Short mmCIF file of C-alpha atoms in Angstrom, two decimals:
data_model
loop_
_atom_site.label_atom_id
_atom_site.label_comp_id
_atom_site.label_asym_id
_atom_site.label_seq_id
_atom_site.Cartn_x
_atom_site.Cartn_y
_atom_site.Cartn_z
CA MET A 1 5.71 -6.45 -38.28
CA THR A 2 5.33 -9.43 -35.93
CA VAL A 3 4.04 -9.04 -32.39
CA LEU A 4 3.67 -11.48 -29.51
CA ASP A 5 6.48 -13.69 -30.76
CA ASP A 6 6.37 -16.13 -27.83
CA LEU A 7 2.73 -17.13 -28.23
CA SER A 8 1.55 -20.30 -29.93
CA GLY A 9 -1.24 -20.22 -32.50
CA LEU A 10 -3.85 -21.34 -29.95
CA GLU A 11 -2.61 -18.81 -27.40
CA PHE A 12 -2.90 -16.12 -30.06
CA GLU A 13 -6.53 -17.13 -30.66
CA SER A 14 -7.27 -16.92 -26.92
CA LEU A 15 -5.70 -13.48 -26.80
CA MET A 16 -7.88 -12.30 -29.68
CA VAL A 17 -10.95 -13.31 -27.67
CA ASP A 18 -9.79 -10.89 -24.94
CA VAL A 19 -9.09 -8.13 -27.45
CA PHE A 20 -12.43 -8.37 -29.26
CA ARG A 21 -14.46 -8.65 -26.09
CA ASN A 22 -12.83 -5.49 -24.73
CA TYR A 23 -13.31 -3.79 -28.08
CA GLY A 24 -17.07 -4.04 -27.71
CA TYR A 25 -18.06 -7.20 -29.57
CA GLU A 26 -20.64 -9.42 -27.90
CA ASN A 27 -20.79 -13.18 -27.30
CA VAL A 28 -17.14 -13.61 -28.29
CA ARG A 29 -16.20 -17.30 -28.19
CA GLN A 30 -13.63 -19.68 -29.60
CA THR A 31 -14.78 -22.56 -31.74
CA PRO A 32 -13.73 -26.16 -30.96
CA LYS A 33 -10.07 -26.76 -31.68
CA THR A 34 -10.82 -29.36 -34.38
CA GLY A 35 -13.16 -29.06 -37.33
CA ASP A 36 -13.52 -25.30 -37.12
CA GLU A 37 -13.59 -25.06 -40.95
CA GLY A 38 -11.64 -21.81 -40.88
CA ARG A 39 -13.75 -20.26 -38.16
CA ASP A 40 -11.52 -19.70 -35.11
CA ILE A 41 -13.69 -17.12 -33.33
CA LEU A 42 -17.37 -16.25 -33.60
CA MET A 43 -18.80 -13.01 -32.25
CA THR A 44 -21.69 -10.59 -32.65
CA GLU A 45 -21.81 -6.85 -33.39
CA SER A 46 -24.49 -4.23 -33.83
CA VAL A 47 -24.48 -2.09 -36.99
CA ASN A 48 -27.10 0.68 -37.27
CA GLY A 49 -29.25 -1.16 -34.77
CA GLN A 50 -29.02 -4.47 -36.64
CA ARG A 51 -27.14 -7.41 -35.18
CA GLN A 52 -24.81 -9.46 -37.31
CA ASP A 53 -22.28 -12.21 -36.72
CA VAL A 54 -18.57 -11.96 -37.45
CA VAL A 55 -16.52 -15.00 -38.43
CA VAL A 56 -12.84 -14.59 -37.52
CA GLU A 57 -9.79 -16.49 -38.75
CA CYS A 58 -6.63 -15.98 -36.62
CA LYS A 59 -3.16 -16.40 -38.10
CA HIS A 60 -0.09 -15.92 -35.93
CA MET A 61 2.43 -15.65 -38.76
CA GLU A 62 4.67 -13.15 -40.53
CA GLN A 63 2.60 -12.87 -43.71
CA VAL A 64 -0.87 -14.01 -44.74
CA GLY A 65 -1.56 -14.83 -48.36
CA ARG A 66 -4.60 -14.99 -50.63
CA GLU A 67 -5.41 -18.66 -49.95
CA ILE A 68 -6.12 -17.98 -46.24
CA VAL A 69 -8.46 -15.12 -47.10
CA GLN A 70 -10.23 -17.35 -49.64
CA LYS A 71 -10.66 -20.01 -46.95
CA LEU A 72 -12.23 -17.45 -44.63
CA HIS A 73 -14.53 -16.30 -47.44
CA SER A 74 -15.78 -19.87 -47.89
CA ALA A 75 -16.22 -20.25 -44.13
CA VAL A 76 -18.48 -17.18 -44.07
CA ILE A 77 -20.55 -18.44 -46.99
CA THR A 78 -21.13 -21.83 -45.36
CA TYR A 79 -21.70 -20.45 -41.87
CA ASP A 80 -25.10 -21.56 -40.58
CA TYR A 81 -26.65 -18.29 -39.45
CA SER A 82 -29.92 -16.74 -40.55
CA GLY A 83 -28.82 -13.12 -40.13
CA PRO A 84 -26.17 -11.01 -41.87
CA THR A 85 -22.56 -12.16 -41.53
CA ARG A 86 -19.16 -10.77 -42.36
CA GLY A 87 -15.62 -12.13 -42.16
CA MET A 88 -12.39 -10.99 -40.53
CA VAL A 89 -8.82 -12.23 -40.74
CA VAL A 90 -6.53 -11.08 -37.94
CA THR A 91 -2.79 -11.63 -37.96
CA SER A 92 0.22 -10.63 -35.92
CA GLY A 93 2.07 -10.01 -39.20
CA THR A 94 1.15 -8.52 -42.59
CA TYR A 95 -0.86 -9.40 -45.73
CA THR A 96 0.39 -10.00 -49.24
CA ALA A 97 -0.76 -7.73 -52.05
CA GLN A 98 -2.70 -10.68 -53.53
CA ALA A 99 -4.63 -11.12 -50.24
CA ARG A 100 -5.66 -7.47 -50.23
CA GLU A 101 -6.60 -7.62 -53.92
CA TYR A 102 -8.85 -10.59 -53.24
CA VAL A 103 -10.70 -8.64 -50.50
CA GLU A 104 -11.33 -5.78 -52.94
CA LYS A 105 -12.54 -8.23 -55.59
CA VAL A 106 -15.02 -9.78 -53.17
CA LYS A 107 -16.21 -6.33 -52.19
CA THR A 108 -16.91 -5.17 -55.78
CA ASN A 109 -17.73 -8.35 -57.70
CA GLY A 110 -18.61 -10.91 -55.08
CA ASP A 111 -21.70 -11.92 -53.18
CA GLY A 112 -21.95 -8.93 -50.86
CA ILE A 113 -19.91 -10.48 -48.07
CA GLU A 114 -17.51 -8.07 -46.40
CA ILE A 115 -14.06 -9.23 -45.32
CA GLU A 116 -11.89 -7.14 -43.00
CA LEU A 117 -8.12 -7.58 -42.73
CA VAL A 118 -6.46 -6.71 -39.40
CA ASP A 119 -2.65 -6.72 -39.45
CA GLY A 120 -0.09 -6.51 -36.64
CA ASN A 121 0.09 -2.70 -36.56
CA THR A 122 -3.68 -2.35 -36.46
CA LEU A 123 -3.83 -5.05 -33.81
CA LEU A 124 -1.47 -3.10 -31.58
CA ASP A 125 -3.62 0.01 -31.97
CA ILE A 126 -6.76 -1.94 -31.10
CA ALA A 127 -5.08 -3.59 -28.13
CA ASP A 128 -3.93 -0.23 -26.79
CA GLU A 129 -7.41 1.22 -27.20
CA THR A 130 -9.03 -1.71 -25.42
CA GLY A 131 -6.57 -1.71 -22.55
CA LEU A 132 -4.48 -4.78 -23.36
CA ASP A 133 -0.73 -4.43 -23.07
CA LEU A 134 0.99 -6.64 -25.64
CA GLN A 135 4.73 -6.87 -25.28
CA ASN A 136 6.42 -9.74 -27.08
CA GLY A 137 4.13 -12.44 -25.78
CA ALA A 138 3.54 -10.97 -22.35
CA VAL A 139 -0.21 -10.58 -22.11
CA GLU A 140 -1.60 -8.46 -19.33
CA LEU A 141 -5.06 -7.13 -18.74
CA ILE A 142 -5.04 -3.34 -18.38
CA CYS A 143 -8.02 -1.68 -16.72
CA ARG A 144 -8.84 2.03 -16.72
CA ARG A 145 -11.83 2.02 -14.36
CA THR A 146 -11.97 1.99 -10.59
CA LEU A 147 -14.60 1.99 -7.89
CA PRO A 148 -14.73 5.43 -6.21
CA PRO A 149 -12.44 5.93 -3.20
CA GLY A 150 -14.80 8.40 -1.51
CA ASP A 151 -13.86 11.04 1.04
CA VAL A 152 -10.67 10.11 2.91
CA GLU A 153 -11.11 12.24 6.06
CA SER A 154 -14.58 11.25 7.26
CA PRO A 155 -13.71 7.54 7.79
CA VAL A 156 -10.89 8.63 10.11
CA THR A 157 -12.93 11.17 12.06
CA GLU A 158 -15.74 8.62 12.46
CA GLN A 159 -13.34 6.23 14.19
CA PHE A 160 -11.99 8.94 16.51
CA GLU A 161 -15.52 9.96 17.48
CA ALA A 162 -15.77 6.68 19.39
CA ILE A 163 -12.74 7.59 21.54
CA LYS A 164 -13.30 9.49 24.79
CA ASN A 165 -11.41 12.72 25.45
CA VAL A 166 -10.47 13.43 21.83
CA ALA A 167 -12.08 16.16 19.77
CA THR A 168 -12.07 15.34 16.07
CA ILE A 169 -11.73 19.04 15.30
CA ASP A 170 -8.30 18.91 16.97
CA LEU A 171 -7.00 16.05 14.83
CA GLY A 172 -3.74 16.82 13.12
CA ARG A 173 -2.96 16.36 9.47
CA ILE A 174 -4.37 13.14 8.05
CA GLU A 175 -2.08 11.71 5.37
CA SER A 176 -3.74 9.22 3.06
CA THR A 177 -2.41 7.00 0.31
CA ALA A 178 -4.42 4.96 -2.17
CA GLU A 179 -3.45 1.65 -3.72
CA PHE A 180 -5.77 0.59 -6.52
CA ARG A 181 -6.05 -3.20 -6.39
CA PRO A 182 -7.37 -5.25 -9.33
CA VAL A 183 -10.42 -7.50 -9.17
CA VAL A 184 -12.29 -9.45 -11.83
CA THR A 185 -15.97 -10.37 -11.80
CA ILE A 186 -17.11 -13.23 -14.05
CA GLU A 187 -20.73 -14.09 -14.77
CA THR A 188 -21.15 -17.67 -16.03
CA HIS A 189 -23.83 -20.02 -17.26
CA THR A 190 -23.34 -23.79 -17.04
CA ASP A 191 -25.73 -25.70 -19.28
CA ALA A 192 -24.92 -29.40 -19.45
CA GLN A 193 -27.08 -32.42 -20.22
CA PHE A 194 -25.79 -35.97 -19.79
CA GLU A 195 -27.49 -38.74 -21.71
CA THR A 196 -27.18 -42.49 -22.07
CA SER A 197 -29.20 -45.07 -23.97
CA VAL A 198 -32.01 -44.58 -21.45
CA GLY A 199 -32.14 -40.84 -22.03
CA CYS A 200 -31.11 -37.90 -19.88
CA ILE A 201 -29.70 -38.97 -16.51
CA HIS A 202 -28.46 -35.61 -15.26
CA ARG A 203 -28.88 -31.91 -16.09
CA VAL A 204 -27.06 -28.79 -14.94
CA ASN A 205 -28.51 -25.38 -15.72
CA GLU A 206 -26.96 -22.91 -13.30
CA ARG A 207 -25.63 -19.36 -13.26
CA ASP A 208 -22.66 -18.43 -11.07
CA THR A 209 -20.75 -15.27 -10.27
CA PHE A 210 -17.06 -15.23 -9.34
CA HIS A 211 -15.19 -12.32 -7.75
CA ILE A 212 -11.45 -12.90 -8.16
CA HIS A 213 -8.29 -11.15 -7.01
CA GLY A 214 -6.59 -9.87 -10.16
CA ASP A 215 -3.06 -9.83 -8.77
CA HIS A 216 -2.78 -13.36 -7.36
CA THR A 217 -1.12 -16.33 -9.04
CA PRO A 218 -3.00 -18.57 -9.41
CA PRO A 219 -6.26 -16.58 -9.30
CA GLN A 220 -7.97 -16.63 -5.90
CA PRO A 221 -11.57 -15.86 -4.95
CA ILE A 222 -12.26 -12.79 -2.84
CA ASP A 223 -13.41 -13.22 0.77
CA SER A 224 -16.99 -12.49 1.74
CA PRO A 225 -16.81 -8.93 3.20
CA LEU A 226 -14.98 -7.49 0.21
CA ARG A 227 -17.06 -9.60 -2.19
CA GLN A 228 -20.24 -8.07 -0.80
CA LEU A 229 -18.76 -4.59 -1.11
CA ILE A 230 -17.90 -5.17 -4.77
CA SER A 231 -21.09 -6.94 -5.80
CA GLY A 232 -23.28 -4.20 -4.40
CA ASN A 233 -21.40 -1.44 -6.21
CA ALA A 234 -20.22 -3.10 -9.43
CA TYR A 235 -21.23 -0.27 -11.76
CA ARG A 236 -20.27 2.76 -9.65
CA THR A 237 -17.00 3.28 -11.48
CA LEU A 238 -14.96 6.27 -12.60
CA GLU A 239 -11.80 6.81 -14.58
CA LEU A 240 -8.69 5.58 -12.77
CA ALA A 241 -6.77 8.71 -13.76
CA ASP A 242 -9.42 10.93 -12.15
CA ALA A 243 -9.45 8.89 -8.94
CA LYS A 244 -5.67 9.14 -8.61
CA GLU A 245 -5.89 12.94 -8.76
CA GLN A 246 -8.48 13.16 -6.00
CA ASP A 247 -7.81 15.64 -3.20
CA GLY A 248 -6.52 14.12 0.01
CA PHE A 249 -4.00 11.65 -1.40
CA VAL A 250 -0.32 12.24 -0.76
CA ASP A 251 0.55 9.24 -2.93
CA THR A 252 -1.16 6.65 -5.12
CA GLY A 253 -0.16 3.33 -6.65
CA VAL A 254 -1.70 0.81 -9.03
CA VAL A 255 -1.32 -2.96 -8.64
CA ARG A 256 -1.21 -4.53 -12.09
CA PHE A 257 -3.29 -7.47 -13.26
CA ARG A 258 -1.29 -10.70 -13.40
CA HIS A 259 -3.30 -12.50 -16.09
CA ALA A 260 -5.19 -12.10 -19.34
CA GLU A 261 -8.97 -12.44 -19.46
CA SER A 262 -8.67 -15.93 -20.93
CA ASP A 263 -6.70 -17.04 -17.86
CA PHE A 264 -9.47 -15.88 -15.55
CA GLU A 265 -12.06 -17.57 -17.74
CA ALA A 266 -10.10 -20.84 -17.67
CA TRP A 267 -9.95 -20.61 -13.87
CA ALA A 268 -13.73 -20.10 -13.66
CA VAL A 269 -14.37 -23.07 -15.96
CA ASP A 270 -12.13 -25.25 -13.79
CA GLN A 271 -14.02 -24.19 -10.65
CA LEU A 272 -17.37 -24.96 -12.28
CA GLN A 273 -16.19 -28.36 -13.44
CA LYS A 274 -15.21 -29.21 -9.86
CA LYS A 275 -18.47 -27.81 -8.49
CA TYR A 276 -20.83 -29.64 -10.84
CA THR A 277 -19.00 -32.93 -11.33
CA THR A 278 -21.14 -35.69 -9.83
CA THR A 279 -21.64 -39.44 -10.05
CA VAL A 280 -25.10 -40.54 -11.15
CA GLU A 281 -26.61 -43.97 -10.63
CA TYR A 282 -29.13 -45.17 -13.21
CA THR A 283 -30.71 -48.37 -14.49
CA GLY A 284 -30.04 -49.37 -18.10
CA ASP A 285 -32.41 -50.90 -20.62
CA ASN A 286 -31.23 -54.34 -19.51
CA ASN A 287 -32.27 -53.63 -15.90
CA VAL A 288 -28.63 -53.44 -14.83
CA ASP A 289 -27.57 -50.64 -12.46
CA TYR A 290 -24.78 -48.36 -13.66
CA GLU A 291 -22.75 -45.43 -12.39
CA LYS A 292 -21.63 -42.56 -14.59
CA GLU A 293 -19.43 -39.62 -13.66
CA CYS A 294 -20.95 -36.50 -15.18
CA VAL A 295 -18.27 -33.85 -15.78
CA PRO A 296 -19.19 -30.55 -17.48
CA THR A 297 -16.84 -29.74 -20.36
CA GLU A 298 -15.54 -26.36 -21.43
CA SER A 299 -18.22 -26.21 -24.11
CA HIS A 300 -20.92 -26.50 -21.42
CA VAL A 301 -19.79 -23.25 -19.80
CA SER A 302 -20.42 -19.84 -21.32
CA ILE A 303 -19.02 -16.58 -19.99
CA SER A 304 -21.86 -14.10 -20.12
CA GLU A 305 -19.83 -11.19 -18.74
CA LEU A 306 -16.31 -10.44 -17.51
CA ARG A 307 -15.70 -7.15 -15.73
CA SER A 308 -12.36 -5.85 -14.54
CA VAL A 309 -12.09 -2.96 -12.10
CA TYR A 310 -9.85 -1.58 -9.39
CA VAL A 311 -10.83 -1.40 -5.72
CA PRO A 312 -9.17 1.45 -3.78
CA ARG A 313 -7.27 0.35 -0.67
CA ILE A 314 -6.97 3.53 1.42
CA ARG A 315 -4.34 3.87 4.13
CA SER A 316 -4.72 6.94 6.35
CA GLU A 317 -2.22 7.93 9.03
CA THR A 318 -2.99 10.42 11.81
CA GLN A 319 -0.17 11.77 13.99
CA LEU A 320 -1.15 12.62 17.58
CA ASN A 321 1.78 13.64 19.77
CA GLU A 322 4.06 10.57 20.04
CA TYR A 323 1.73 8.13 18.27
CA THR A 324 0.72 7.49 14.67
CA TYR A 325 -2.61 5.78 14.04
CA THR A 326 -3.30 3.89 10.83
CA LEU A 327 -6.69 3.14 9.33
CA ALA A 328 -6.65 0.87 6.26
CA TYR A 329 -9.80 -0.02 4.37
CA ASP A 330 -11.17 -0.96 0.96
CA ALA A 331 -13.49 1.77 -0.24
CA VAL A 332 -16.42 2.15 -2.58
CA GLY A 333 -17.60 5.70 -2.03
CA PRO A 334 -19.02 5.87 1.53
CA ASP A 335 -19.05 2.06 1.87
CA ARG A 336 -15.98 0.48 3.44
CA HIS A 337 -14.43 -2.83 4.39
CA ILE A 338 -11.94 -2.16 7.18
CA VAL A 339 -8.69 -4.10 6.88
CA ASP A 340 -6.75 -2.64 9.82
CA ASN A 341 -7.81 -0.14 12.47
CA GLU A 342 -5.23 1.07 14.99
CA ILE A 343 -7.49 3.91 16.15
CA THR A 344 -9.85 1.68 18.12
CA ARG A 345 -7.12 -0.41 19.79
CA CYS A 346 -5.32 0.17 23.06
CA VAL A 347 -1.69 0.98 22.27
CA HIS A 348 -0.52 -1.11 25.22
CA CYS A 349 -2.46 -4.37 24.88
CA ASP A 350 -4.43 -4.18 21.58
CA TRP A 351 -7.71 -4.26 23.53
CA SER A 352 -10.39 -3.12 21.08
CA TRP A 353 -13.52 -3.12 23.23
CA THR A 354 -15.03 0.17 24.23
CA PRO A 355 -14.65 2.35 26.10
CA LEU A 356 -11.27 3.61 24.93
CA THR A 357 -9.83 6.89 26.16
CA TYR A 358 -7.32 9.28 24.65
CA CYS A 359 -4.41 10.58 26.71
CA ASP A 360 -3.73 14.14 25.68
CA ASN A 361 -0.41 14.08 27.51
CA CYS A 362 1.32 11.63 25.14
CA GLY A 363 -1.25 10.97 22.40
CA SER A 364 -1.99 7.36 23.31
CA ILE A 365 -5.34 5.58 23.05
CA ASN A 366 -5.99 3.33 26.03
CA CYS A 367 -8.37 0.74 27.40
CA TRP A 368 -9.73 1.06 30.94
CA ARG A 369 -6.78 -0.89 32.35
CA HIS A 370 -4.25 1.64 31.08
CA ILE A 371 -5.96 4.96 31.74
CA ARG A 372 -6.21 6.89 35.00
CA THR A 373 -7.39 10.32 36.16
CA GLU A 374 -4.67 12.93 36.58
CA ARG A 375 -4.78 14.18 40.17
CA VAL A 376 -4.20 17.90 39.58
CA ASP A 377 -6.09 18.64 36.36
CA ASN A 378 -8.61 15.80 36.74
CA GLU A 379 -8.08 14.75 33.10
CA PRO A 380 -7.28 11.29 31.65
CA VAL A 381 -3.64 10.23 31.65
CA CYS A 382 -2.26 6.86 30.61
CA THR A 383 -0.31 4.57 32.92
CA ASP A 384 2.66 4.60 30.53
CA CYS A 385 3.45 8.31 30.49
CA ALA A 386 2.17 9.30 33.95
CA VAL A 387 4.49 10.25 36.81
CA THR A 388 3.32 8.43 39.96
CA GLU A 389 3.71 8.68 43.71
CA ARG A 390 1.86 7.19 46.67
CA PHE A 391 -0.08 9.44 48.98
CA ALA A 392 -1.82 7.91 51.99
CA LEU A 393 -0.68 4.52 50.59
CA ARG A 394 -2.56 5.12 47.34
CA LYS A 395 -0.86 5.64 43.96
CA ARG A 396 -1.65 8.93 42.27
CA TYR A 397 -0.99 9.81 38.59
CA PHE A 398 0.37 13.09 37.22
CA TYR A 399 1.12 14.53 33.78
CA ASP A 400 4.68 15.49 34.77
CA GLU A 401 7.07 16.29 37.58
CA ASP A 402 5.73 19.83 37.92
CA ASN A 403 2.21 18.62 38.64
CA ARG A 404 3.50 16.02 41.06
CA GLY A 405 5.62 18.59 42.87
CA GLN A 406 2.69 21.00 43.01
CA PHE A 407 0.42 18.36 44.52
CA ARG A 408 3.09 17.11 46.98
CA HIS A 409 3.53 20.65 48.28
CA GLU A 410 -0.23 21.10 48.69
CA TYR A 411 -0.54 17.63 50.31
CA GLU A 412 2.13 18.36 52.89
CA GLN A 413 0.26 21.51 54.00
CA ARG A 414 -2.88 19.53 54.87
CA PRO A 415 -3.77 18.33 58.33
CA LEU A 416 -3.59 14.57 58.84
CA HIS A 417 -7.29 13.87 58.50
CA ARG A 418 -7.34 15.61 55.12
CA GLN A 419 -4.26 13.72 53.96
CA LEU A 420 -6.08 10.49 54.73
CA LEU A 421 -8.87 11.57 52.38
CA GLU A 422 -6.54 10.73 49.50
CA ASN A 423 -7.33 7.08 50.29
CA LYS A 424 -11.02 6.87 51.11
CA PRO A 425 -11.11 3.04 50.85
CA LEU A 426 -8.40 2.96 53.53
CA ILE A 427 -10.46 5.22 55.80
CA ALA A 428 -13.53 3.08 55.26
CA GLY A 429 -11.53 -0.02 56.14
CA VAL A 430 -10.16 1.54 59.34
CA ILE A 431 -13.65 2.61 60.41
CA LEU A 432 -14.98 -0.88 59.73
CA VAL A 433 -12.22 -2.47 61.84
CA ILE A 434 -12.90 -0.05 64.71
CA ALA A 435 -16.61 -0.84 64.55
CA LEU A 436 -15.95 -4.59 64.65
CA VAL A 437 -13.60 -4.22 67.63
CA ALA A 438 -16.20 -2.14 69.46
CA LEU A 439 -18.81 -4.81 68.92
CA LEU A 440 -16.54 -7.44 70.39
#
């Protein structure tokens, strides 16, 4: 069986790095593309508490014969490592009977070196177990862990608590959806030394951490607020399947990763090369001044850790009379990064400064410019839904025609001096004018 038909041999090697790293091997790295002596990948494992190296030969072909296994056997024997070592050949195809016979011969009559053969079927099983989806050359990182979404009602009620005239206990049904968005965290170590005939002229020995959006092409770094949220909670994960079944969600979705691990690693290496490339001036042995551009290579950068995880993007909608209010945020348990908050914005002008007041008549949230006091019930009413009429030259606001009619009837029964009390600033102005005239 042949898998991943569209990949080249080098791409197949890069993919195997992703597979083995996810499978639990440590310090998984590709060897230089030339002069690898049959050692395509080197990695470390722990067996009964003892660490040993594994030398891997990758063959992206339909069938692997005895000569390739023999070559790997020699590569293990000549591998310069003081501890125990074993070999592995991994292929997208199958092995000949002679190749398998040679492995058994080495096991029983050889020098104690173990050689493992991994064929295409086994590779698919391993890939599925590690979370890599391999479909005819389409390589995609699959993650099964997410940061916790936390309680979905308390973030909404907290926002409404800042609004005047609304009781959170009276909030209607809060409908929340969760979209699990992929992110990748890469820990790197750049160790580069640049030398000339006069010795070392420049040294880089730095560790960097990248937080990257997993669904962008090309990869893009995550902005500061979300980056801080992720970095402070990197290991507070749970199973994605469990998070999707959490109470409070009416619907969930998962945004898929757009790249393999090797793609994210290549992006990080490129960023580090740009960051640490510098031009150094130095004086040679002949007392002549020189300039040298020092550019870290791929071999100068090691990936100490790559973590993939989902970040829940929660979108909660609350229906209050005629209005629906949306709160969208990235969540890690009780910690949140708010993306959009319609609760603390005036529905008329988007004013978001406090105080904001709720109009129980229509369900709107309003800034001070769009809220008034209802004349009959003495409760807040917004300028948009209120019925208005002028009394004593002053505009008054009412919930509806019934309240306006009730007040008009009561107003008409008043004596004139009491009618004028509906406009106290007018009365004060008249009194002031009379006083000024009297003084003249």
